[in-house]
Coordinates of C-alpha atoms and ligand atoms in Angstrom, one line a residue:
Chain A
M142 CA 0.2 -75.5 -19.2
T143 CA 0.2 -79.1 -20.4
D144 CA -2.5 -80.6 -22.6
H145 CA -3.7 -82.6 -19.6
D146 CA -4.3 -79.4 -17.6
L147 CA -6.1 -77.9 -20.5
H148 CA -8.5 -80.8 -20.9
A149 CA -9.4 -80.3 -17.3
L150 CA -10.7 -76.8 -18.0
S151 CA -13.6 -78.1 -20.2
G152 CA -16.2 -77.9 -17.4
A153 CA -15.1 -74.4 -16.2
Y154 CA -15.1 -73.3 -19.8
A155 CA -18.6 -74.5 -20.3
L156 CA -19.7 -72.4 -17.3
D157 CA -17.7 -69.3 -18.4
A158 CA -15.6 -69.8 -15.3
L159 CA -12.2 -69.1 -16.8
D160 CA -10.3 -65.9 -16.6
D161 CA -9.5 -64.2 -19.9
D162 CA -6.1 -65.7 -20.1
E163 CA -7.2 -69.2 -19.5
R164 CA -10.1 -68.8 -21.8
A165 CA -7.7 -67.8 -24.6
R166 CA -5.5 -70.7 -24.0
F167 CA -8.4 -73.1 -23.8
E168 CA -10.0 -71.8 -27.0
A169 CA -6.7 -72.3 -28.8
H170 CA -6.6 -75.8 -27.4
L171 CA -10.2 -76.4 -28.5
A172 CA -9.2 -75.8 -32.1
D173 CA -7.0 -78.9 -31.9
C174 CA -8.8 -81.1 -29.5
A175 CA -11.9 -82.8 -30.8
G176 CA -12.4 -84.5 -27.4
C177 CA -12.7 -81.2 -25.6
R178 CA -15.0 -79.8 -28.3
E179 CA -17.3 -82.7 -27.9
E180 CA -17.1 -82.5 -24.1
V181 CA -17.7 -78.7 -24.0
A182 CA -20.8 -79.1 -26.2
S183 CA -22.3 -81.8 -24.1
L184 CA -21.5 -80.0 -20.8
G185 CA -23.1 -76.9 -22.3
E186 CA -26.3 -78.9 -22.9
A187 CA -26.2 -79.9 -19.2
A188 CA -25.5 -76.3 -18.0
A189 CA -28.3 -74.9 -20.1
L190 CA -30.8 -77.1 -18.1
L191 CA -29.5 -75.7 -14.8
G192 CA -31.4 -72.6 -15.7
T193 CA -33.4 -71.1 -13.0
E194 CA -36.9 -69.8 -12.5
P195 CA -38.1 -68.2 -15.8
V196 CA -38.7 -64.5 -15.5
E197 CA -40.6 -62.6 -18.2
P198 CA -38.6 -59.5 -19.1
P199 CA -40.8 -56.4 -19.4
A200 CA -42.5 -55.6 -22.7
A201 CA -40.0 -52.8 -23.2
V202 CA -37.3 -55.3 -23.7
R203 CA -39.2 -57.2 -26.3
D204 CA -40.0 -53.9 -28.1
A205 CA -36.4 -52.8 -28.0
V206 CA -35.2 -56.1 -29.3
L207 CA -37.7 -56.4 -32.1
S208 CA -37.1 -52.8 -33.3
G209 CA -33.3 -53.2 -32.7
I210 CA -33.0 -56.2 -35.1
R211 CA -34.3 -54.1 -38.0
S212 CA -31.0 -52.3 -38.1
I213 CA -28.9 -55.4 -37.7
R214 CA -28.0 -57.7 -40.6
P215 CA -27.6 -61.3 -39.5
L216 CA -24.2 -62.6 -40.1
P217 CA -23.8 -65.0 -43.0
P218 CA -23.4 -68.7 -42.1
I219 CA -19.8 -69.9 -42.0
T220 CA -19.4 -71.6 -45.3
S221 CA -15.9 -73.0 -45.0
E222 CA -13.7 -74.4 -42.3
P223 CA -12.8 -71.4 -40.0
A224 CA -9.5 -69.9 -39.3
A225 CA -7.3 -72.4 -40.9
E226 CA -5.0 -69.9 -42.4
P227 CA -1.6 -69.7 -40.7
V228 CA -1.1 -66.5 -38.8
D229 CA 2.5 -66.0 -39.8
D230 CA 1.5 -65.8 -43.4
L231 CA -1.1 -63.2 -42.5
A232 CA 1.3 -61.2 -40.5
A233 CA 3.7 -61.3 -43.4
R234 CA 1.0 -60.0 -45.7
R235 CA 0.2 -57.3 -43.4
T236 CA 3.8 -56.2 -43.1
R237 CA 3.9 -55.9 -46.9
R238 CA 1.3 -53.2 -46.9
S239 CA 2.9 -49.9 -47.0
L240 CA 2.9 -47.5 -44.2
V241 CA 1.4 -44.8 -46.4
Q242 CA -1.6 -47.1 -47.1
R243 CA -2.1 -47.6 -43.4
I244 CA -1.9 -43.9 -42.5
A245 CA -4.2 -43.0 -45.3
G246 CA -6.7 -45.2 -43.5
T247 CA -7.2 -47.6 -46.3
P248 CA -8.3 -51.1 -45.3
L249 CA -6.0 -52.3 -42.6
I250 CA -7.3 -55.7 -42.4
A251 CA -7.7 -58.3 -45.0
A252 CA -6.9 -61.1 -42.8
A253 CA -9.6 -63.4 -41.6
A254 CA -7.6 -63.9 -38.4
V255 CA -8.3 -60.3 -37.5
V256 CA -11.9 -59.7 -38.5
L257 CA -13.5 -56.9 -36.6
L258 CA -17.1 -57.2 -37.2
L259 CA -19.9 -54.7 -36.9
A260 CA -20.3 -53.7 -33.3
V261 CA -23.9 -54.3 -33.1
G262 CA -26.0 -51.7 -31.8
T263 CA -26.2 -48.1 -31.6
A264 CA -29.1 -49.3 -29.6
W265 CA -26.6 -50.6 -27.0
L266 CA -25.1 -47.2 -26.6
R267 CA -28.3 -45.6 -25.3
P268 CA -30.3 -46.5 -22.3
W269 CA -33.5 -47.8 -23.7
T270 CA -35.7 -47.1 -20.8
E271 CA -36.7 -43.9 -19.2
D272 CA -36.0 -45.4 -15.8
P273 CA -35.7 -42.4 -13.4
T274 CA -33.3 -44.3 -11.2
P275 CA -30.7 -45.9 -13.5
P276 CA -28.2 -48.3 -11.9
P277 CA -24.8 -47.0 -11.2
A278 CA -22.9 -46.9 -14.4
T279 CA -19.9 -49.0 -15.1
A280 CA -16.8 -47.4 -16.4
V281 CA -17.8 -48.5 -19.8
E282 CA -21.3 -47.2 -19.5
Q283 CA -20.1 -43.8 -18.2
V284 CA -18.3 -43.3 -21.5
L285 CA -21.1 -44.7 -23.6
R286 CA -23.6 -42.5 -22.0
A287 CA -21.5 -39.3 -21.8
A288 CA -23.1 -36.3 -23.3
D289 CA -20.2 -35.7 -25.5
A290 CA -19.7 -39.3 -26.5
T291 CA -18.6 -39.6 -30.1
R292 CA -18.3 -42.8 -32.1
V293 CA -15.7 -43.7 -34.6
D294 CA -16.5 -46.7 -36.8
K295 CA -14.0 -48.4 -38.9
E296 CA -15.6 -50.3 -41.8
F297 CA -13.5 -52.8 -43.7
P298 CA -14.1 -54.0 -47.2
D299 CA -15.5 -57.3 -46.0
G300 CA -18.1 -55.4 -44.0
S301 CA -16.4 -55.9 -40.7
R302 CA -16.2 -53.0 -38.2
A303 CA -14.7 -51.9 -34.9
T304 CA -16.1 -49.1 -32.9
V305 CA -14.5 -46.7 -30.5
V306 CA -16.6 -44.4 -28.4
L307 CA -14.8 -41.4 -26.9
S308 CA -15.7 -39.0 -24.3
R309 CA -13.2 -36.2 -24.1
S310 CA -14.9 -34.7 -21.0
L311 CA -14.4 -37.9 -19.1
G312 CA -11.1 -38.6 -20.8
G313 CA -12.3 -42.1 -21.5
A314 CA -12.5 -44.3 -24.6
V315 CA -14.3 -47.6 -25.0
I316 CA -13.7 -50.1 -27.8
Q317 CA -16.2 -52.6 -29.0
T318 CA -15.4 -55.4 -31.4
E319 CA -17.4 -58.4 -32.4
D320 CA -16.4 -61.8 -33.7
M321 CA -12.8 -61.0 -33.3
A322 CA -10.6 -64.0 -34.0
P323 CA -8.5 -65.1 -31.1
A324 CA -4.9 -63.7 -31.0
P325 CA -2.3 -66.2 -32.1
Q326 CA -1.2 -68.6 -29.4
G327 CA 1.1 -66.8 -26.9
K328 CA 0.0 -63.4 -28.3
V329 CA -2.5 -60.9 -27.2
Y330 CA -4.2 -57.8 -28.7
E331 CA -2.9 -54.7 -27.1
L332 CA -4.6 -51.4 -27.2
W333 CA -2.9 -48.1 -27.6
L334 CA -3.8 -44.4 -27.2
Q335 CA -1.9 -42.2 -29.6
R336 CA -0.8 -38.9 -28.1
P337 CA -1.0 -35.7 -30.1
D338 CA 2.8 -36.0 -30.7
G339 CA 2.3 -39.4 -32.2
A340 CA 3.6 -41.5 -29.4
M341 CA 1.7 -44.7 -28.6
V342 CA 0.8 -45.2 -25.0
P343 CA -0.3 -48.7 -23.7
A344 CA -4.0 -48.7 -23.0
G345 CA -4.6 -52.3 -21.9
L346 CA -5.1 -55.7 -23.4
M347 CA -8.1 -57.0 -25.2
P348 CA -9.8 -59.9 -23.4
D349 CA -9.7 -62.9 -25.6
D350 CA -13.4 -62.6 -26.4
P351 CA -14.8 -62.3 -29.8
D352 CA -17.4 -59.8 -28.5
A353 CA -15.2 -57.5 -26.5
E354 CA -16.2 -54.2 -25.0
L355 CA -13.9 -52.5 -22.7
R356 CA -12.7 -49.1 -21.5
L357 CA -9.2 -48.3 -22.5
E358 CA -6.8 -47.6 -19.7
G359 CA -5.3 -44.1 -19.4
D360 CA -6.4 -40.7 -20.2
A361 CA -8.0 -40.2 -23.6
T362 CA -8.7 -36.5 -23.3
H363 CA -6.2 -35.6 -25.9
A364 CA -5.8 -38.9 -27.7
K365 CA -5.4 -38.7 -31.4
A366 CA -6.1 -42.3 -32.3
V367 CA -6.7 -45.7 -30.9
G368 CA -4.4 -48.5 -32.2
I369 CA -4.5 -52.3 -31.9
T370 CA -1.3 -54.4 -32.2
I371 CA -0.5 -58.0 -31.7
E372 CA 2.0 -58.4 -28.8
P373 CA 3.5 -61.2 -26.9
D374 CA 1.4 -62.4 -23.9
G375 CA 1.4 -59.8 -21.2
G376 CA 1.7 -57.0 -23.6
S377 CA 4.5 -54.6 -24.5
E378 CA 5.5 -51.1 -23.4
L379 CA 5.8 -50.0 -27.0
P380 CA 4.3 -51.5 -30.1
T381 CA 6.5 -54.2 -31.5
T382 CA 4.3 -54.8 -34.5
T383 CA 2.5 -52.7 -37.0
P384 CA -1.0 -51.9 -35.9
I385 CA -3.7 -54.1 -37.3
A386 CA -6.1 -51.2 -36.9
V387 CA -5.9 -47.5 -36.2
L388 CA -9.0 -45.6 -35.4
D389 CA -8.6 -41.9 -35.8
L390 CA -10.3 -39.9 -33.1
A391 CA -9.5 -36.5 -34.6
T392 CA -12.4 -36.3 -36.9
Chain B
M245 CA -41.5 -58.0 -9.6
D246 CA -42.8 -56.7 -12.9
P247 CA -46.2 -57.5 -14.2
V248 CA -45.8 -60.6 -16.3
T249 CA -45.9 -59.5 -19.9
G250 CA -45.9 -61.1 -23.2
N251 CA -48.2 -64.0 -22.5
A252 CA -50.9 -62.3 -24.6
A253 CA -48.7 -62.8 -27.6
G254 CA -48.9 -66.6 -27.2
A255 CA -45.8 -67.1 -25.2
P256 CA -45.6 -70.5 -23.7
H257 CA -46.4 -70.7 -20.0
Q258 CA -43.5 -70.3 -17.7
G259 CA -41.9 -73.6 -17.0
A260 CA -43.0 -75.3 -20.1
P261 CA -40.8 -78.2 -20.8
A262 CA -38.4 -77.9 -23.7
G263 CA -40.5 -80.3 -25.8
A264 CA -43.5 -77.9 -25.8
V265 CA -41.6 -74.9 -27.4
P266 CA -41.5 -74.5 -31.1
D267 CA -38.6 -75.9 -33.1
L268 CA -36.0 -73.3 -32.0
G269 CA -33.4 -74.4 -34.6
A270 CA -35.9 -73.8 -37.4
L271 CA -36.8 -70.4 -36.0
L272 CA -33.1 -69.5 -35.9
K273 CA -32.7 -70.6 -39.4
R274 CA -35.5 -68.4 -40.6
S275 CA -34.2 -65.5 -38.4
A276 CA -30.9 -65.8 -40.3
R277 CA -32.8 -65.1 -43.5
G278 CA -34.2 -61.9 -41.9
D279 CA -37.5 -63.3 -40.9
E280 CA -38.5 -61.0 -38.0
A281 CA -41.7 -62.9 -37.3
A282 CA -39.8 -66.1 -36.7
F283 CA -37.4 -64.2 -34.4
A284 CA -40.3 -62.8 -32.5
E285 CA -41.6 -66.3 -32.0
L286 CA -38.1 -67.4 -30.9
Y287 CA -38.0 -64.5 -28.4
D288 CA -41.4 -65.4 -27.0
A289 CA -40.4 -69.0 -26.5
T290 CA -37.1 -68.3 -24.8
A291 CA -37.0 -64.8 -23.3
A292 CA -38.3 -65.8 -19.9
R293 CA -35.8 -68.5 -19.6
A294 CA -32.9 -66.5 -20.7
H295 CA -33.9 -63.5 -18.6
G296 CA -34.3 -65.7 -15.6
L297 CA -30.7 -66.8 -15.9
V298 CA -29.4 -63.3 -16.7
L299 CA -31.3 -61.9 -13.7
R300 CA -30.0 -64.6 -11.4
V301 CA -26.4 -63.8 -12.5
V302 CA -26.6 -60.0 -12.8
R303 CA -29.1 -59.6 -9.9
D304 CA -29.8 -55.9 -10.7
R305 CA -33.1 -55.8 -12.5
A306 CA -32.4 -52.8 -14.7
Q307 CA -29.0 -54.1 -15.7
A308 CA -30.4 -57.6 -16.3
E309 CA -32.9 -56.1 -18.7
E310 CA -30.2 -54.4 -20.6
V311 CA -28.2 -57.6 -20.8
T312 CA -31.2 -59.6 -22.0
Q313 CA -31.7 -57.1 -24.7
E314 CA -28.1 -57.4 -25.8
V315 CA -28.4 -61.2 -25.7
F316 CA -31.3 -61.3 -28.2
L317 CA -29.7 -58.7 -30.5
E318 CA -26.7 -61.0 -30.5
V319 CA -28.9 -64.1 -31.1
W320 CA -30.4 -62.4 -34.1
R321 CA -27.0 -61.3 -35.4
Q322 CA -25.5 -64.8 -34.9
S323 CA -28.6 -66.8 -35.9
G324 CA -26.9 -67.9 -39.2
R325 CA -24.0 -69.3 -37.2
Y326 CA -26.0 -71.7 -35.2
D327 CA -25.0 -75.2 -36.1
A328 CA -27.5 -77.9 -35.2
D329 CA -24.8 -80.5 -35.4
R330 CA -23.0 -79.0 -32.5
G331 CA -25.8 -78.9 -30.0
S332 CA -29.3 -77.7 -29.3
A333 CA -30.6 -74.3 -30.1
L334 CA -31.6 -73.7 -26.5
A335 CA -28.1 -74.5 -25.2
W336 CA -26.6 -72.3 -27.8
L337 CA -28.9 -69.4 -26.8
M338 CA -28.4 -70.0 -23.1
T339 CA -24.6 -70.0 -23.6
I340 CA -24.8 -66.6 -25.2
A341 CA -27.1 -65.4 -22.4
H342 CA -24.8 -66.7 -19.7
R343 CA -21.7 -65.3 -21.3
K344 CA -23.2 -61.8 -21.6
A345 CA -24.4 -62.0 -18.0
V346 CA -21.0 -63.0 -16.7
D347 CA -19.3 -60.3 -18.8
R348 CA -21.6 -57.8 -17.2
V349 CA -20.9 -58.8 -13.6
R350 CA -17.2 -59.0 -14.2
S351 CA -17.0 -55.6 -15.9
A352 CA -19.1 -54.1 -13.2
E353 CA -16.7 -55.5 -10.7
A354 CA -13.7 -54.2 -12.5
A355 CA -15.4 -50.8 -12.6
T356 CA -16.0 -51.0 -8.9
R357 CA -12.4 -51.5 -8.2
R358 CA -11.7 -48.2 -10.0
D359 CA -14.7 -46.2 -9.0
V360 CA -14.8 -45.7 -5.3
T361 CA -18.1 -47.1 -4.4
Y362 CA -20.6 -49.2 -6.1
E363 CA -24.0 -49.0 -4.7
E364 CA -25.1 -52.4 -3.8
T365 CA -28.6 -52.8 -5.0
N366 CA -31.1 -54.6 -2.9
R367 CA -32.7 -56.1 -5.9
S368 CA -30.8 -59.3 -5.6
V369 CA -32.8 -62.3 -6.5
A370 CA -33.4 -65.1 -4.1
H371 CA -30.2 -67.0 -3.5
D372 CA -31.8 -70.2 -3.0
E373 CA -30.6 -73.6 -3.9
T374 CA -30.7 -74.6 -7.5
A375 CA -32.9 -77.5 -6.7
E376 CA -35.5 -75.2 -5.0
A377 CA -35.4 -72.6 -7.7
A378 CA -36.1 -75.2 -10.3
H379 CA -39.7 -75.1 -11.4
A380 CA -42.1 -78.0 -11.3
S381 CA -41.7 -79.3 -14.8
L382 CA -40.7 -82.7 -15.9
E383 CA -37.3 -81.3 -17.0
A384 CA -36.8 -79.5 -13.7
R385 CA -37.5 -82.7 -11.9
R386 CA -34.9 -84.5 -13.9
V387 CA -32.4 -81.8 -13.2
R388 CA -33.3 -81.9 -9.5
A389 CA -32.9 -85.6 -9.4
A390 CA -29.6 -85.3 -11.2
L391 CA -28.3 -82.6 -8.9
A392 CA -29.0 -84.9 -6.0
H393 CA -26.3 -87.2 -7.4
L394 CA -23.6 -84.6 -7.0
T395 CA -21.5 -84.2 -4.0
D396 CA -22.1 -81.0 -2.0
V397 CA -18.8 -79.6 -3.2
Q398 CA -19.5 -80.4 -6.9
R399 CA -22.9 -78.7 -6.6
E400 CA -21.7 -75.7 -4.8
A401 CA -18.8 -75.3 -7.2
I402 CA -21.2 -75.4 -10.2
E403 CA -23.6 -73.0 -8.6
L404 CA -21.0 -70.5 -7.7
A405 CA -19.5 -70.6 -11.1
Y406 CA -22.7 -70.7 -13.1
F407 CA -25.0 -68.4 -11.0
G408 CA -22.3 -66.4 -9.2
G409 CA -20.2 -65.8 -12.3
Y410 CA -17.1 -66.6 -10.4
T411 CA -14.0 -68.1 -12.0
H412 CA -12.9 -71.6 -10.9
T413 CA -10.0 -70.0 -9.1
E414 CA -12.4 -67.7 -7.2
V415 CA -14.7 -70.7 -6.5
A416 CA -11.7 -72.6 -5.0
A417 CA -11.1 -69.7 -2.7
L418 CA -14.8 -69.4 -1.7
L419 CA -15.0 -73.1 -0.9
D420 CA -11.6 -73.3 0.7
L421 CA -10.5 -75.8 -1.9
P422 CA -6.8 -76.1 -2.9
V423 CA -6.1 -73.9 -5.9
G424 CA -6.8 -75.9 -9.1
T425 CA -9.2 -78.3 -7.7
A426 CA -12.4 -76.4 -8.2
K427 CA -12.1 -76.8 -12.0
T428 CA -12.0 -80.6 -11.4
R429 CA -15.0 -80.5 -9.1
I430 CA -16.9 -78.4 -11.7
R431 CA -16.0 -80.8 -14.5
D432 CA -16.7 -84.0 -12.6
G433 CA -20.0 -82.5 -11.4
L434 CA -21.1 -81.4 -14.9
I435 CA -20.2 -84.8 -16.4
R436 CA -22.3 -86.5 -13.7
L437 CA -25.1 -84.1 -14.3
R438 CA -25.0 -84.6 -18.1
D439 CA -24.9 -88.4 -17.7
S440 CA -27.8 -88.6 -15.3
I441 CA -29.9 -86.1 -17.2
G442 CA -29.0 -87.9 -20.4
V443 CA -28.2 -84.9 -22.6
G444 CA -25.4 -84.4 -25.0
R445 CA -23.6 -87.2 -26.7
Ligands
ZN286 ZN1 -8.6 -81.4 -24.8

């Protein structure tokens, strides 16, 4: 895609009308194109006014929000220019970490490029109303709400986290990340389910969304761990890089 | 619809123009320092507006309420990241609301493709024209006037993308436009809208 084509996506981006792939490319472009940054901001102002009839949410929403925030620490302001560090350098540093370290579950991520921040809410994992007729659950919700759902949090030294929710009865796993830096240009985050014999099975690609939540593809009934690697666009059949994170499901 | 709630707490009346709401940027700043009262004020000033948008996109009332809850938890968490130099607090908040709503409809859609059926709820909100849905405030009149400057295709493309949660490629298919032209209609329309409302830079 040429730069010219990318500029033309500013309006669709401002309306969230790009697919995941285009969004990733456009966001990479945004980092380098002040014109598009400016345009997206101003078109976002216009879009915000398109808003529709205001509708007061029920008081239960307000209660849930105001009690929910008590367990959430607001992120600190960004104090320096973001994400200027070259990714190759980070990749190199990651590779220098020993395998033993990784397996031992010590911090896998020091790199700002791959910050997995606290997946906000345990509150999100539970239906917060006693509505007797809940809406049909999405594939994600089915896992989140499963009676045997278990959570695995990964906390990193900088306070960031990724969360995997697993329901063995459904054979499903959901991953939630927040504020995840975009994958390097031309690359994608790929998810893996690790079989009991250690083999890594492709489980889908992360959308290029800092606040991702998705159900992993494949059967997680016997999965031992969930891994994330950086792969060329389109993903790989087998991991070609060392995982940037492994969440152990065994515990 | 639900009984209207929250007005007892001093929430602004529905349809209050942006100028009548408190300084949202200042409330965000205080929220970032952990000031729950400031955040409650922010919620009261913006919840109806955000929820209106979320409901319009998500359509299912129960799901929309979940999304609105997620939106405000996210707003709280991200409050320190709001940068007044890059736009208004309202636009920032509405961007978060819209993104979450679109994520919800798209993930629901993806789930539908896997699960056999997805019970279509009848709770869809009125699918009327943007201009009609706009409330009778000064701001709404400005928006309505600005929308009148758009071509039909520009307006339809924007509405399908923004309220329908469709990608520009899907919008092109829905409007029988050649692939790749919906994004141009959307962009041209938004620029025209921006310039006639007089927002942004
Ligand atoms: Zn550009």
